[in-house]
Amino acid sequence: MNNVKKLFMYMKPQNRFFYLSIALLILNIVLGMVNPYLQRLFVDKVLLKKDTTLLIKLVGLMISLSLITSLFNYLFTLLVEFSSQKTVSSIRQELYRHLQELSFSFYDKARTGELMSRLTGDLEGIRVFIPGGFLQFINSIVTFLIALIILFTINYKLTLLSLCLSPFLIYISSIFNKKLRSAFKDIRQEYAVLNTTIQENITGIKVVKAFVQELSEINRFKSVNKENMAKNIKVGYISGKYAPIMWFIGDISFVILIWFGGFLVQQHEMSLGELVQFNGYLWAMIWPLRALPNILNMFEQANTSGERIFGLLNQKPQIKNPENPVTVDKIYGNIVFENVSMKYDGEYVLKNINLSVEKGKKLAIMGATGAGKTSLVNLIGRYYDATEGKIKIDGIDIKQIDLYKLRSSIGIVMQETFLFSDTIKNNIAFGKPDATMDEIIEAAKAAEAHDFILEMPNGYNTIVGERGVGLSGGQKQRISLARAILKEPSILILDDATSSVDMETESLIQENIKNIAYGKTTFIIAHRISSVKDADEIIVLDNGYIVERGTHKELLKRKGIYYHNFREQYRTMMGEKAMDDLLQEVNA
Ligand code: CTP
Ligand code: MG
């Protein structure tokens, strides 16, 4: 029940309202206890002794009591709703905040559907627990105790006799509780699988259709859906079996009451009114015992949900902001890699990388797919941390620089572009929300995006992304490029940023970048020689190692991977002969 305890920590700010609702609840229980007493007076005094003036008083009292409890009930519901919604909303906010803090490596492994079910289904489990579990628990306990005390004062013998069945009730509840615990865990797990399946299918629906896998997807879902249903039915089956047992025991208690109670009345040990009153309190005592399984059920549900929610909250971000960051006013962008090696889980994907890129210089990175290019540039903004070695910016280890400062000084176009369901304008201004329209247009022009944006139905106000107009791969890349440029970063990282753009547009962008990148330290990953040949240094990565490095000319002379790439790319473009002449010239 540790998780339930944690839940109450989140309730603290609402404690005032929560305590007030508990007070109202107890008050209502006490008021409810008056009724059987009035019934006793009705039987003993009105029916048996024909006291008609008392009848009018009793009727008046009953109506007033009913009105007051109704009003209290109304207030109670409002308060409970307020405090439970507020609590859950603050946990949700905390979860969302936490999700922003978790590192890339967490998201490499996380399943979106599962995370979604934490923030929806699991939270709902917690919300319903507050009124349905916790307050019902208080309700039951208080009602049970008050009824029990009154019962003893009416007739202790009858009370003891009526109580003899309660050990059974408690025993059965505990068995029930154990079975439900595992059943609920299964349900939550199955719910997450359901969510993940739906989410992945929707995200990948185009692949599904292109590979005509709709039918197999439907069948796969059918089994997940069935499993989910089966797990839910199992809970129904467990509760369904136990509830009648509880009712049966309750009925037996009633039989004992009329049998032995009737006998006591006949013996004049008890008045008829007292028997009626006793009956009223007996029910008040028994219903909490019957409701117990349901309440425990809610506790279990809240506990499993809590376990998953707090488990997520306990995930520590792998990349942490330094506690005492070195104060830096501005990041200039002199970048040095010292013996950097890196692995994700198993094998090294970067080995002994030594680099030095001065402020304003341009480093180009080439290499086959999977060589480690993205991994290398991802280290600069600490999206991942190097396993060994050090990276320094302006002479300071990046682990000592404030993370926000560091990342704010980097403009990156990631290999996989992502745009939000928002206007083009807002997408470009994502990293600099206060940018003026002129600045946005300037960035878009530099990224060669301005012209096609103007052709869109609403220009810069066109909504793109999931629910917006469709964009081509190259158009998306150019918007991402504008987004990176607009930040005016000291460090610009372009990870295959123009791979989907045609050659002509690419060379225009290259020209523009020369101006934009002026003074900025630029890392450019590309496969086209035309994108990298002007770089101050070009490195070629192979299997995590730098295998070639130098300028365009130097690398051509080396006749290694770069040289072969060059031949491959230029042969068809300029013809074998012209290319050989060019190479001759370079080598001369
Ligand atoms: N890798 C990994 N976990 C990740 C990302 C990458 O284990 N989250 C591994 C890949 O399997 C690959 C190696 O790291 O073997 C290098 O990946 P990456 O740096 O992304 O390669 P790139 O050179 O960028 O390849 P590409 O040209 O395809 O982008
Ligand atoms: Mg890559």
PDB file of C-alpha atoms and ligand atoms in Angstrom, residues 104-105 108 342-350 367-376 378 384 415 495-496 525 527 541 543, ligand 1:
ATOM      1  CA  PHE A 104      16.791  10.250 -25.300  1.00  0.00           C
ATOM      2  CA  SER A 105      17.880   6.835 -24.077  1.00  0.00           C
ATOM      3  CA  ASP A 108      14.699   4.754 -27.295  1.00  0.00           C
ATOM      4  CA  MET A 342      30.564   5.575 -26.849  1.00  0.00           C
ATOM      5  CA  LYS A 343      28.239   2.640 -26.611  1.00  0.00           C
ATOM      6  CA  TYR A 344      24.491   2.449 -26.226  1.00  0.00           C
ATOM      7  CA  ASP A 345      24.005  -0.957 -24.679  1.00  0.00           C
ATOM      8  CA  GLY A 346      26.356  -3.550 -25.983  1.00  0.00           C
ATOM      9  CA  GLU A 347      29.055  -2.707 -28.467  1.00  0.00           C
ATOM     10  CA  TYR A 348      31.001   0.470 -29.004  1.00  0.00           C
ATOM     11  CA  VAL A 349      29.594   2.578 -31.808  1.00  0.00           C
ATOM     12  CA  LEU A 350      32.290   5.257 -31.541  1.00  0.00           C
ATOM     13  CA  GLY A 367      30.515   7.362 -43.717  1.00  0.00           C
ATOM     14  CA  ALA A 368      28.351   4.399 -44.462  1.00  0.00           C
ATOM     15  CA  THR A 369      25.022   3.969 -42.774  1.00  0.00           C
ATOM     16  CA  GLY A 370      25.413   2.809 -39.199  1.00  0.00           C
ATOM     17  CA  ALA A 371      28.974   4.150 -39.053  1.00  0.00           C
ATOM     18  CA  GLY A 372      28.195   6.360 -36.062  1.00  0.00           C
ATOM     19  CA  LYS A 373      27.672   9.794 -37.609  1.00  0.00           C
ATOM     20  CA  THR A 374      24.432  10.612 -35.809  1.00  0.00           C
ATOM     21  CA  SER A 375      25.803   9.157 -32.587  1.00  0.00           C
ATOM     22  CA  LEU A 376      28.783  11.476 -32.840  1.00  0.00           C
ATOM     23  CA  ASN A 378      24.299  13.679 -30.647  1.00  0.00           C
ATOM     24  CA  TYR A 384      23.575  11.078 -25.002  1.00  0.00           C
ATOM     25  CA  GLN A 415      17.912  13.072 -39.405  1.00  0.00           C
ATOM     26  CA  ASP A 495      22.281  15.575 -39.832  1.00  0.00           C
ATOM     27  CA  ASP A 496      21.523  14.587 -43.384  1.00  0.00           C
ATOM     28  CA  ILE A 525      26.560  15.025 -42.124  1.00  0.00           C
ATOM     29  CA  HIS A 527      26.362  11.594 -48.376  1.00  0.00           C
ATOM     30  CA  LEU A 541      33.722   7.287 -40.175  1.00  0.00           C
ATOM     31  CA  ASN A 543      32.394   1.306 -37.823  1.00  0.00           C
TER      32      ASN A 543
HETATM   33  N1  CTP B   1      22.462   2.617 -32.319  1.00  0.00           N
HETATM   34  C1  CTP B   1      21.965   2.078 -31.159  1.00  0.00           C
HETATM   35  N2  CTP B   1      21.017   2.748 -30.430  1.00  0.00           N
HETATM   36  C2  CTP B   1      20.563   3.953 -30.846  1.00  0.00           C
HETATM   37  C3  CTP B   1      21.067   4.521 -32.021  1.00  0.00           C
HETATM   38  C4  CTP B   1      22.028   3.817 -32.748  1.00  0.00           C
HETATM   39  O1  CTP B   1      22.363   1.002 -30.764  1.00  0.00           O
HETATM   40  N3  CTP B   1      19.645   4.584 -30.129  1.00  0.00           N
HETATM   41  C5  CTP B   1      23.511   1.909 -33.068  1.00  0.00           C
HETATM   42  C6  CTP B   1      23.074   1.557 -34.471  1.00  0.00           C
HETATM   43  O2  CTP B   1      22.561   0.272 -34.493  1.00  0.00           O
HETATM   44  C7  CTP B   1      24.333   1.648 -35.272  1.00  0.00           C
HETATM   45  C8  CTP B   1      25.244   2.530 -34.475  1.00  0.00           C
HETATM   46  O3  CTP B   1      24.611   2.745 -33.227  1.00  0.00           O
HETATM   47  O4  CTP B   1      24.941   0.386 -35.370  1.00  0.00           O
HETATM   48  C9  CTP B   1      25.509   3.864 -35.137  1.00  0.00           C
HETATM   49  O5  CTP B   1      24.266   4.512 -35.391  1.00  0.00           O
HETATM   50  P1  CTP B   1      24.180   5.958 -36.000  1.00  0.00           P
HETATM   51  O6  CTP B   1      25.154   6.837 -35.324  1.00  0.00           O
HETATM   52  O7  CTP B   1      22.777   6.362 -35.964  1.00  0.00           O
HETATM   53  O8  CTP B   1      24.643   5.696 -37.496  1.00  0.00           O
HETATM   54  P2  CTP B   1      24.720   6.751 -38.668  1.00  0.00           P
HETATM   55  O9  CTP B   1      26.140   6.794 -39.134  1.00  0.00           O
HETATM   56  O10 CTP B   1      24.100   8.029 -38.323  1.00  0.00           O
HETATM   57  O11 CTP B   1      23.881   6.000 -39.789  1.00  0.00           O
HETATM   58  P3  CTP B   1      22.888   6.619 -40.903  1.00  0.00           P
HETATM   59  O12 CTP B   1      23.719   7.087 -42.047  1.00  0.00           O
HETATM   60  O13 CTP B   1      22.074   5.465 -41.299  1.00  0.00           O
HETATM   61  O14 CTP B   1      22.118   7.693 -40.257  1.00  0.00           O
END
